[in-house]
Coordinates of C-alpha atoms in Angstrom, one line a residue:
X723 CA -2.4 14.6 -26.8
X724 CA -3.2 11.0 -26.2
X725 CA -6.9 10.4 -26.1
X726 CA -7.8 8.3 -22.6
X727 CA -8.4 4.5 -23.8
X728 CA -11.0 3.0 -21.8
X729 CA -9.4 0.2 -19.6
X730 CA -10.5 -2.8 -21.8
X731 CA -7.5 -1.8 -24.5
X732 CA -4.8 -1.2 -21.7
X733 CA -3.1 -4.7 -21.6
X734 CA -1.8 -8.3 -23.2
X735 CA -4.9 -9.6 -25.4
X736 CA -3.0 -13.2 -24.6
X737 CA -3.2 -13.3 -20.9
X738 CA -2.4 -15.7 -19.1
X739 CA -0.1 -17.7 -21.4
X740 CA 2.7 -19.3 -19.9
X741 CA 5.1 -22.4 -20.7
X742 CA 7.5 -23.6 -18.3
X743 CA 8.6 -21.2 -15.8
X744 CA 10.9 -19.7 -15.4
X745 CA 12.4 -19.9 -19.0
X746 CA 15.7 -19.6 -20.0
X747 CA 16.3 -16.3 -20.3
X748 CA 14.9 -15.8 -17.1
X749 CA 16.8 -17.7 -15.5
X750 CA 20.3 -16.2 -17.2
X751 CA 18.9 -12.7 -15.6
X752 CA 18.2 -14.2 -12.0
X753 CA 21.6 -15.6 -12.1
X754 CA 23.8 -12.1 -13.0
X755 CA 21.2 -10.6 -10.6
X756 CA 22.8 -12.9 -7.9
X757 CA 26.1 -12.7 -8.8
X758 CA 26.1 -8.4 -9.4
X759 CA 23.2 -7.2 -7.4
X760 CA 22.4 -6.7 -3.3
X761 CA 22.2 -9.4 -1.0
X762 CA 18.9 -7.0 0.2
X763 CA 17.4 -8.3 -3.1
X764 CA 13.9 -10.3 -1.8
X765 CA 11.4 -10.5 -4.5
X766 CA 12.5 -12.6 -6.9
X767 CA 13.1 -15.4 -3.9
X768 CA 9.5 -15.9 -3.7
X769 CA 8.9 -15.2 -7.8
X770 CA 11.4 -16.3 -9.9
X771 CA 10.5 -13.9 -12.8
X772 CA 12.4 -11.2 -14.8
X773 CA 10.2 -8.8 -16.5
X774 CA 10.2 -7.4 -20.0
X775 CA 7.5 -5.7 -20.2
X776 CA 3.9 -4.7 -19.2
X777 CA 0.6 -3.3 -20.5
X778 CA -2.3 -3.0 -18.1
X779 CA -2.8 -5.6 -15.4
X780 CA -0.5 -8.0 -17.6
X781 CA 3.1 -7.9 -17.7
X782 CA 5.5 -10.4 -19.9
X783 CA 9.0 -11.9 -19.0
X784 CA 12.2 -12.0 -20.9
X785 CA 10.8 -15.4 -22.4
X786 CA 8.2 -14.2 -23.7
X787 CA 5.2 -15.6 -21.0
X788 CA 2.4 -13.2 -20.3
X789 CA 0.9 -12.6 -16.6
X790 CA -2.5 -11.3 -15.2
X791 CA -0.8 -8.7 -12.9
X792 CA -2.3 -9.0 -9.0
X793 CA 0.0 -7.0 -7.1
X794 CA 1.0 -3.9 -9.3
X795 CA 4.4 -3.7 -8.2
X796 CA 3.2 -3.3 -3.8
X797 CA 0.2 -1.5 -5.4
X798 CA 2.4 1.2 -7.4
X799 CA 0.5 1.0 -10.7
X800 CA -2.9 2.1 -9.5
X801 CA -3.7 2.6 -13.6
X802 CA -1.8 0.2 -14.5
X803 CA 1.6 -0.7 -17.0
X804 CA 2.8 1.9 -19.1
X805 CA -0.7 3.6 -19.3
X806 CA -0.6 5.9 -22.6
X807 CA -2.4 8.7 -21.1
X808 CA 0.1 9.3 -18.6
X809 CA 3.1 8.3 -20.8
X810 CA 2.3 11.2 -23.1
X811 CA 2.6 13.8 -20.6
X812 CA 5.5 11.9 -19.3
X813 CA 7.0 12.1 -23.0
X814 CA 6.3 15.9 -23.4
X815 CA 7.5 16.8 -19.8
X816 CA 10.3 14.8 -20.2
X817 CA 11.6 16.6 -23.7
X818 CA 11.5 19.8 -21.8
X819 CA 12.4 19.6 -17.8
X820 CA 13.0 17.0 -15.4
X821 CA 14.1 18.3 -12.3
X822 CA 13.6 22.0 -10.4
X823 CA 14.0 21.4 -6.9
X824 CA 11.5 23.6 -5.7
X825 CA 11.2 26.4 -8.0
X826 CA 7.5 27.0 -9.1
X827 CA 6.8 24.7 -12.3
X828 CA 3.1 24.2 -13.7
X829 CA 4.0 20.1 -13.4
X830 CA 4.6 21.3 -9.3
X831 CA 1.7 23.4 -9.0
X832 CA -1.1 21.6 -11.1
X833 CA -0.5 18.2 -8.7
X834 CA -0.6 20.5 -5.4
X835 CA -4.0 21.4 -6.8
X836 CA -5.5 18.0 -8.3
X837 CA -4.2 16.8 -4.7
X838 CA -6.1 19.0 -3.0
X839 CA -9.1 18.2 -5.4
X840 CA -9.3 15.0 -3.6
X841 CA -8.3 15.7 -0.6
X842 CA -10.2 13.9 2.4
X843 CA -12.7 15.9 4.9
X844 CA -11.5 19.0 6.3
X845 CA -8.0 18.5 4.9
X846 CA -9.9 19.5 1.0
X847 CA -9.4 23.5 0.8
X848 CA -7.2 23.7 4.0
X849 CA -4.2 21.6 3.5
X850 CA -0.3 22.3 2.7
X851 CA 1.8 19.6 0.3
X852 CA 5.4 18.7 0.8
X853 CA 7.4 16.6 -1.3
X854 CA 10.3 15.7 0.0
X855 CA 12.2 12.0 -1.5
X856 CA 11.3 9.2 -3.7
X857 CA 9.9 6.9 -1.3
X858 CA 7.1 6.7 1.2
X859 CA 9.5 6.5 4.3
X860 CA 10.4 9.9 3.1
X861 CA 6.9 11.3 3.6
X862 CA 6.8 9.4 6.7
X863 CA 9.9 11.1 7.8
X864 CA 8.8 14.6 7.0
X865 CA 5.3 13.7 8.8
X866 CA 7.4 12.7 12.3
X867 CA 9.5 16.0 11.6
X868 CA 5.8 18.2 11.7
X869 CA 4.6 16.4 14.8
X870 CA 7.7 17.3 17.0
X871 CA 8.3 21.0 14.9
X872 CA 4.2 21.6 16.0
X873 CA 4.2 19.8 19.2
X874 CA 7.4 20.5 20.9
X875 CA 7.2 17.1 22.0
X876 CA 9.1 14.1 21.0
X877 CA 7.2 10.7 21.8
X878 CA 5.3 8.8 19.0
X879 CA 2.6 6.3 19.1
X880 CA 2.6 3.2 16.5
X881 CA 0.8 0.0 16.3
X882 CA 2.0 -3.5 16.1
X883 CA 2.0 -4.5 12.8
X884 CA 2.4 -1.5 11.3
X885 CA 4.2 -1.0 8.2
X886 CA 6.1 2.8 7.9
X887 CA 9.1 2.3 6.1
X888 CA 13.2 1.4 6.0
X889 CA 14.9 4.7 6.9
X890 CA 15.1 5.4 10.7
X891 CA 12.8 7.0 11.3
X892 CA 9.8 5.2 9.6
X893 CA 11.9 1.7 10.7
X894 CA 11.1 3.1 14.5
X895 CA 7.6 2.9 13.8
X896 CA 7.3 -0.3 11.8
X897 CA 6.3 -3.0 14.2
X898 CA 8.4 -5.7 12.7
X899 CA 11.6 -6.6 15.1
X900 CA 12.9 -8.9 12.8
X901 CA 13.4 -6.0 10.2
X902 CA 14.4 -3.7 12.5
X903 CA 16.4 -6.0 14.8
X904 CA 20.0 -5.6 13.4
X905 CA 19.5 -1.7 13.2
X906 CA 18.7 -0.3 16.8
X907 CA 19.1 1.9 18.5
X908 CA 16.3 3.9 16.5
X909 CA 14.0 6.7 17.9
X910 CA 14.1 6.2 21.5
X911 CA 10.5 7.3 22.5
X912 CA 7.9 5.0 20.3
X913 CA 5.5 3.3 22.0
X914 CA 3.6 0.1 20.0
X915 CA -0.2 0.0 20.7
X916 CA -2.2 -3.2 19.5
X917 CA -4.4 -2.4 16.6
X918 CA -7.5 -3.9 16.3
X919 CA -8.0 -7.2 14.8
X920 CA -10.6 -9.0 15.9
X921 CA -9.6 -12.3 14.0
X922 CA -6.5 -12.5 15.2
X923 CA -7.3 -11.1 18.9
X924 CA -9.9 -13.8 19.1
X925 CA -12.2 -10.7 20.2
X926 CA -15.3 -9.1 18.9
X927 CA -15.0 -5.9 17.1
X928 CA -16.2 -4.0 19.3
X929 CA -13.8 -5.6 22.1
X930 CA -10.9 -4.9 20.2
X931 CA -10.9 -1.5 19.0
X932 CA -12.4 -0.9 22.7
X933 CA -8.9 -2.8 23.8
X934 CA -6.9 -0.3 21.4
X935 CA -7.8 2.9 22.4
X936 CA -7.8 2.0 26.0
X937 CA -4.2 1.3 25.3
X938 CA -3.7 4.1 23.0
X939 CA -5.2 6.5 25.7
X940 CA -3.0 5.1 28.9
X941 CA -0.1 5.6 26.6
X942 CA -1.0 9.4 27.0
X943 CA -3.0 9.9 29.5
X944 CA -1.7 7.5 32.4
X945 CA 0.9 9.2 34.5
X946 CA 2.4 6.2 34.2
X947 CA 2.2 5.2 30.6
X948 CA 5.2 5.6 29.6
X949 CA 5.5 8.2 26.7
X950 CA 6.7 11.7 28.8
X951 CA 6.5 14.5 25.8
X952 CA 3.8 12.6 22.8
X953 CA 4.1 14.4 19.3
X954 CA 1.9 12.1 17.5
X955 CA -0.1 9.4 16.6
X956 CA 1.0 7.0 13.3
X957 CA -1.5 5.0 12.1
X958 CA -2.3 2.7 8.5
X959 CA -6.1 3.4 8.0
X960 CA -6.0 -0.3 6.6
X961 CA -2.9 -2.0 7.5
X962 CA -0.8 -3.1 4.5
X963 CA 2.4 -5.6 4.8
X964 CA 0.5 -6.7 8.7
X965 CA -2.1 -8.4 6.8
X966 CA -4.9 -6.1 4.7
X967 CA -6.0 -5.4 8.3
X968 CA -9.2 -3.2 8.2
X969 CA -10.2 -2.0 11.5
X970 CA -13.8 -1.8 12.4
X971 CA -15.8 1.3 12.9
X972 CA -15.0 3.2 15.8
X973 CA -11.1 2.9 15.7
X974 CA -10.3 6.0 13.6
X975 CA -13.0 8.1 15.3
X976 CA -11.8 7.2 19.1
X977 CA -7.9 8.1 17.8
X978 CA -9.1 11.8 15.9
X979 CA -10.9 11.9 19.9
X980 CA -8.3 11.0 22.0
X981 CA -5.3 12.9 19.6
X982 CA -7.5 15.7 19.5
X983 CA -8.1 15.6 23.9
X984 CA -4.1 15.6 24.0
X985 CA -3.3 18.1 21.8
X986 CA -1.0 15.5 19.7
X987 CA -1.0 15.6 15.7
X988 CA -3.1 12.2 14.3
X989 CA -0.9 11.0 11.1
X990 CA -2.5 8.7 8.6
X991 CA -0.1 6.6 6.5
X992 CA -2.2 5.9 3.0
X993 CA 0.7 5.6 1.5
X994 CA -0.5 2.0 0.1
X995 CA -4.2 2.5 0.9
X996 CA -4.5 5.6 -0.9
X997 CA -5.2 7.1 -4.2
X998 CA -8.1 5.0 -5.4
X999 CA -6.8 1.4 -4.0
X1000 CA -9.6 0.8 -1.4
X1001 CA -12.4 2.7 -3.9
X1002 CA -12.2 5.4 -2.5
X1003 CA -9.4 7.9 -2.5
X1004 CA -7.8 7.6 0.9
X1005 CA -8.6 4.6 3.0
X1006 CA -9.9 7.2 6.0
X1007 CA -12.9 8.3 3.6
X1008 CA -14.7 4.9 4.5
X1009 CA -14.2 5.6 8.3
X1010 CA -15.2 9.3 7.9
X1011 CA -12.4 10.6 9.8
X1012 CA -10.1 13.4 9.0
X1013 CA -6.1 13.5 10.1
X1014 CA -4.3 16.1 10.4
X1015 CA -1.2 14.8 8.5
X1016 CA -1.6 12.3 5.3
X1017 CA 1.6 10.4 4.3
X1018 CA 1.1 8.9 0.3
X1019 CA 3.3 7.4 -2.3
X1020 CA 3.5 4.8 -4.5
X1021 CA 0.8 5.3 -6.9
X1022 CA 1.5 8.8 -6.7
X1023 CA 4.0 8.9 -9.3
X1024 CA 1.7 7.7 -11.6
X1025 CA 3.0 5.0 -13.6
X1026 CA 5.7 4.2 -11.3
X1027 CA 8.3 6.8 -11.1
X1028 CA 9.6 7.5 -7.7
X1029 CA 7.8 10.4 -5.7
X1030 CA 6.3 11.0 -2.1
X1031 CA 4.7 13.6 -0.3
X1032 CA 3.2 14.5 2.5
X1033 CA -0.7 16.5 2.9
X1034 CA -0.8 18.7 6.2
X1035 CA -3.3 21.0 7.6
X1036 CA -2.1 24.4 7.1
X1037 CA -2.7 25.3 10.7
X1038 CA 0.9 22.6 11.1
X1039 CA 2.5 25.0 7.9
X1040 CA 4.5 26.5 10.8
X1041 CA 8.5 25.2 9.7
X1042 CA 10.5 28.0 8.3
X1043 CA 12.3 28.1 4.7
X1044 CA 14.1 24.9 4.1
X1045 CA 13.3 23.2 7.1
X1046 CA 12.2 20.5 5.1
X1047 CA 13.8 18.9 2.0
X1048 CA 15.1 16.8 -0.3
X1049 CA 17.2 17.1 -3.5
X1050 CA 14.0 15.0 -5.7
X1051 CA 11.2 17.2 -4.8
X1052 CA 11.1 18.7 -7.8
X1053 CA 10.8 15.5 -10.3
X1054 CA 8.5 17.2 -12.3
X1055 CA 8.3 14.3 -14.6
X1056 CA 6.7 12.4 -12.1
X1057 CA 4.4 15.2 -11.0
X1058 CA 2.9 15.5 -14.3
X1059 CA 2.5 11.2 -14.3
X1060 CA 0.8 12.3 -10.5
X1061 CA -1.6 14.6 -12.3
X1062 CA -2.3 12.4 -15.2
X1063 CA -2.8 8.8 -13.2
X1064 CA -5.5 10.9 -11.2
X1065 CA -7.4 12.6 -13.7
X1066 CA -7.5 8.9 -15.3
X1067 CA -8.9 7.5 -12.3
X1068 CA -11.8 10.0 -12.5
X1069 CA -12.2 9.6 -16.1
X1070 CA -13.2 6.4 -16.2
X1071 CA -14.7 6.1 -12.7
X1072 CA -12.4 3.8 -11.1
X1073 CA -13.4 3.9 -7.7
X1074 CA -16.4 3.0 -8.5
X1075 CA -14.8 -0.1 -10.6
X1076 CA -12.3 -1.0 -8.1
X1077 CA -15.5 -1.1 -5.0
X1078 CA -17.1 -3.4 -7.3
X1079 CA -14.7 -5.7 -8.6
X1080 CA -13.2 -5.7 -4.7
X1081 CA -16.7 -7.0 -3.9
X1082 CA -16.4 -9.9 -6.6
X1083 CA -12.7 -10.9 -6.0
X1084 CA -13.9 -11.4 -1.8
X1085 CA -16.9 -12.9 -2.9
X1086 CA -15.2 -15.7 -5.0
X1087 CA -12.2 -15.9 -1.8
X1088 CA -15.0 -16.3 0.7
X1089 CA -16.8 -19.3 -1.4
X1090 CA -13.2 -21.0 -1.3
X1091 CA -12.9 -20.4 1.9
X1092 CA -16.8 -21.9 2.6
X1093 CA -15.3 -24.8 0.4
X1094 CA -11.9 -26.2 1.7
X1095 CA -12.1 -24.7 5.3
X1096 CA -8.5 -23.1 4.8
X1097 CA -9.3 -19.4 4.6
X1098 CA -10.4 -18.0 8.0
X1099 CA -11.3 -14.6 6.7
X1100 CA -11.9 -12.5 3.9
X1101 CA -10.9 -8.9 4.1
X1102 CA -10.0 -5.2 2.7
X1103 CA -12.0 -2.5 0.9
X1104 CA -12.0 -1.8 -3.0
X1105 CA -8.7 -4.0 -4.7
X1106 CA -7.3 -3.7 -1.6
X1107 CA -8.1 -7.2 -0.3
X1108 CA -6.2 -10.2 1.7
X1109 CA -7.5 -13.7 2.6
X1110 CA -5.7 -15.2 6.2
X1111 CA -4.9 -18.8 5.6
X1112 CA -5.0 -21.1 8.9
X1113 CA -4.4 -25.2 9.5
X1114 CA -7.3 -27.1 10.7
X1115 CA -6.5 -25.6 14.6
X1116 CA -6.7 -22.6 13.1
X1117 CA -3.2 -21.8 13.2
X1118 CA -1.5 -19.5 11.0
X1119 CA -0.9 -21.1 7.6
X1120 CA 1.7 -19.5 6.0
X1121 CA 3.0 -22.8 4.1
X1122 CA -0.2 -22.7 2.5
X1123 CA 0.3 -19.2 1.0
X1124 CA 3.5 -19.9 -0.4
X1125 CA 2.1 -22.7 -2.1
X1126 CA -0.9 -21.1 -3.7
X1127 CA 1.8 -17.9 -4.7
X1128 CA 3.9 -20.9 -6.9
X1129 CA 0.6 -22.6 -8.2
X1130 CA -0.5 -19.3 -9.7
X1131 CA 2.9 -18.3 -10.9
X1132 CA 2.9 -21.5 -12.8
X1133 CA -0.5 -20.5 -14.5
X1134 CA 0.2 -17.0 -15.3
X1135 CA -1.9 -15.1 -12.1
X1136 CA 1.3 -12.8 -10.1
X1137 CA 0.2 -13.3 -6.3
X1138 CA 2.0 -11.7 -3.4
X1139 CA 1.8 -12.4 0.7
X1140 CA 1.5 -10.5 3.6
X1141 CA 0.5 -10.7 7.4
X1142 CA 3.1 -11.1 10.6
X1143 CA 3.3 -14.8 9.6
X1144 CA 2.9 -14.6 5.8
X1145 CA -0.1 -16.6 5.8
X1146 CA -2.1 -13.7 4.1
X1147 CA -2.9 -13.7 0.7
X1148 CA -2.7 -10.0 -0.8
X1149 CA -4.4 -9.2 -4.1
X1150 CA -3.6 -5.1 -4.8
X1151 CA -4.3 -5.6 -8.5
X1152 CA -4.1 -1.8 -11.0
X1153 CA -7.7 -0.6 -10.9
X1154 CA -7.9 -1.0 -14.7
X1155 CA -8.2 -4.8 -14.0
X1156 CA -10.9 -5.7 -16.2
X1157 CA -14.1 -7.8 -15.4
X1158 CA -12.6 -10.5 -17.6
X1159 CA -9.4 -10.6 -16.2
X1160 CA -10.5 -10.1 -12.8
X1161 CA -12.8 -13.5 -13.8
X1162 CA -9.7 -15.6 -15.3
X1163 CA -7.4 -14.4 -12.7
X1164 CA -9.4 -15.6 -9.9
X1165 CA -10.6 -18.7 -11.5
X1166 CA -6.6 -19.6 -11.0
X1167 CA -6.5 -18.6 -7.3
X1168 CA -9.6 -20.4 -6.4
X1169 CA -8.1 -23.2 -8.3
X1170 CA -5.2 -23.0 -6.5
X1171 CA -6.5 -22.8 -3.0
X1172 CA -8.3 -26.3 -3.8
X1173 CA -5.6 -28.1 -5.2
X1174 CA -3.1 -26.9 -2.6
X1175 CA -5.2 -27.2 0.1
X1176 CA -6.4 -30.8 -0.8
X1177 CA -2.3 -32.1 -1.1
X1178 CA -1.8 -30.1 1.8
X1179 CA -4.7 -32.5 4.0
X1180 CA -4.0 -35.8 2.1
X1181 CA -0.6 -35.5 3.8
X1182 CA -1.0 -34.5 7.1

């Protein structure tokens, strides 16, 4: 068995090291993307970058320039590129089994149980586990299938913003109408509250979550507030692709009150917040509130393979024999990744090292911010973190964003956006992110917000 290497011998030893970008055989891969791939592709519009490999928080293209890794694939590679530790299960699993549906399999079992390890509050020692697809909208599909199977009722609550997912369910409860425009009619009976933000609200905190769960508990409560039969309540402890929104205290404690007063199932989607990204395991742990229904993904399948599942109390283990499925939940290869990329993070104490690093990567945001004015907050928890660009009214920037993305492409740092007007910058980084290359990587981004940020004035 691979030994666990500490995180210092995970990656590229030349990182950053970039020529001109993107190179030539970069550009020969974009180009037979375009002519042979989907329309749907998106990423590589804002990146032009094909990869060849990766190691750590680095990652190298296909001419041979290396990259300090800040998004981790949507925050997929919690320990990072091709981490050995999980590879050699992967390897071993691999040359034996891959796929059992859901007959019993040690792989199966021993991630049920390292799951429930870490599971958060009252969930740990009481909970059910449910794989079900690849993808996170498939946990958020089976988690909108237990709210109505429990319930009886039919009638969801979501939050602008919010993030769930592209299949039709999840899309119902995504707040975006421009990615759900073309696709409707969806689940009839959602209802969007605001969720707090007291930035963008122009409100105190305590005014807006105050505002949210007044809205939240008309929804329910008001005969005339519009949701007849409620199921259930969806909600991103920290919202992801809406801007590294992290709600202030009280939010997630007034929701478990009022879900729990209406007899409705509270869902929390940690299926980018979770598993170590915020430094802690779920988002909810900072908040201190249990849900009844946990969605996760992403970093679940370790070192990237595709697996979701959804964490239940087992009071809501109520559905009969095959009343949920799907034909992957039995990848045991990336159950045994799951296991691996867990027992990693506890190994070498990276919650701990994501909390503090977090608190060094906003500290050197918010002194940018103090310095060119174009920052108007700092946010997120653990390496989990976003930084909302506005103009000099205070306008949202997202020009600005896309600038700073290009600038650090250029000099080897991988960037990524966020927010309702993509003028957030989101750093979700793998939690083996070194001190050093945490140190390098945001020497470029500071750099980057000065230089952009003093063009962008000189010409206005």
């Amino acid at each position: 068995m691979t030994a666990s290497p500490p995180i210092d011998e995970l990656h590229f030893e030349d990182a950053p090291d970039v020529g001109t970008v993107p190179g030539p055989n970069t550009r020969e891969l974009l180009d037979k993307q375009r002519d042979i791939d989907s329309s749907a592709v998106s990423y590589p519009e804002d990146i032009p970058i094909a990869f060849e490999s990766g190691k750590g928080a680095t990652v190298r293209d296909a001419d041979g320039n290396t990259y300090i890794d800040m998004f981790a694939g949507i925050g997929v590679l919690n320990v990072g590129h091709a981490n050995p530790y999980v590879l050699d299960a992967v390897h071993e699993q691999a040359d034996k089994l891959v796929h059992t549906v859901d007959f019993p399999s040690e792989a199966r079992l021993d991630l049920i149980e390292k799951l429930d390890e870490i599971a958060p509050g009252a969930l740990q020692g009481n909970n059910k586990f449910v794989f079900g697809g690849p993808t996170g909208s498939d946990a958020i599909e089976a988690a909108i299938k237990l709210a109505k199977y429990n319930t009886g009722g039919d009638g969801l609550i979501a939050f602008r913003g919010a993030y769930h997912g592209a299949t039709s369910g999840a899309m119902s409860l995504t707040g975006n109408k421009g990615f759900k425009g073309d696709y409707t009619p969806l689940l009839s009976d959602v209802v969007h509250a605001p969720y707090p933000h007291p930035f963008g609200q122009d409100k105190t905190p305590e005014e807006a979550v105050d505002h949210a769960l007044e809205e939240v508990r008309a929804i329910l409560e008001d005969p005339y507030g519009g949701l007849a039969n409620p199921a259930g309540i969806f909600v991103e402890p920290i919202q992801g692709e809406g801007g590294i929104i992290t709600p202030p205290e009280g939010f997630l404690t007034g929701l478990r009150e009022i879900a729990d007063d209406n007899d409705v199932v509270l869902v929390f989607d940690e299926i980018q917040s979770g598993l170590g990204r915020t430094g802690q395991w779920w988002a909810s742990e900072w908040y201190d509130v249990t849900p009844d229904v946990m969605t996760t993904a992403k970093a679940l399948g370790g070192v990237g393979f595709p697996l979701s599942g959804t964490m239940y109390h087992e009071d809501l283990d109520t559905w009969g024999s095959g009343d949920h499925a799907g034909t992957y939940r039995g990848h045991v290869v990336a159950m045994r990744a799951g296991t691996r990329a867990i027992e990693y993070i506890q190994d070498h104490d990276l919650l701990a090292h994501g909390r503090d690093l977090g608190e060094y990567v906003r500290g050197r945001l918010n002194e940018a911010a103090t310095e060119t004015g174009s920052i108007g907050e700092v946010r997120g928890k653990g390496l989990f973190v976003g930084a909302e660009f506005v103009d000099a009214d205070g306008n949202p920037d997202g020009e600005t964003v896309d600038a700073i993305q290009q600038y650090c492409y250029e000099q080897g740092v991988l960037v990524w956006k966020a927010g309702r007007h993509g003028n957030v910058l989101r750093l979700l980084p793998p939690l083996v992110l070194t001190e050093e290359l945490a140190e390098i990587a945001m020497d470029v981004i500071v750099e980057a917000v000065r230089e952009v940020t003093a063009e962008r004035q000189a010409t206005a």
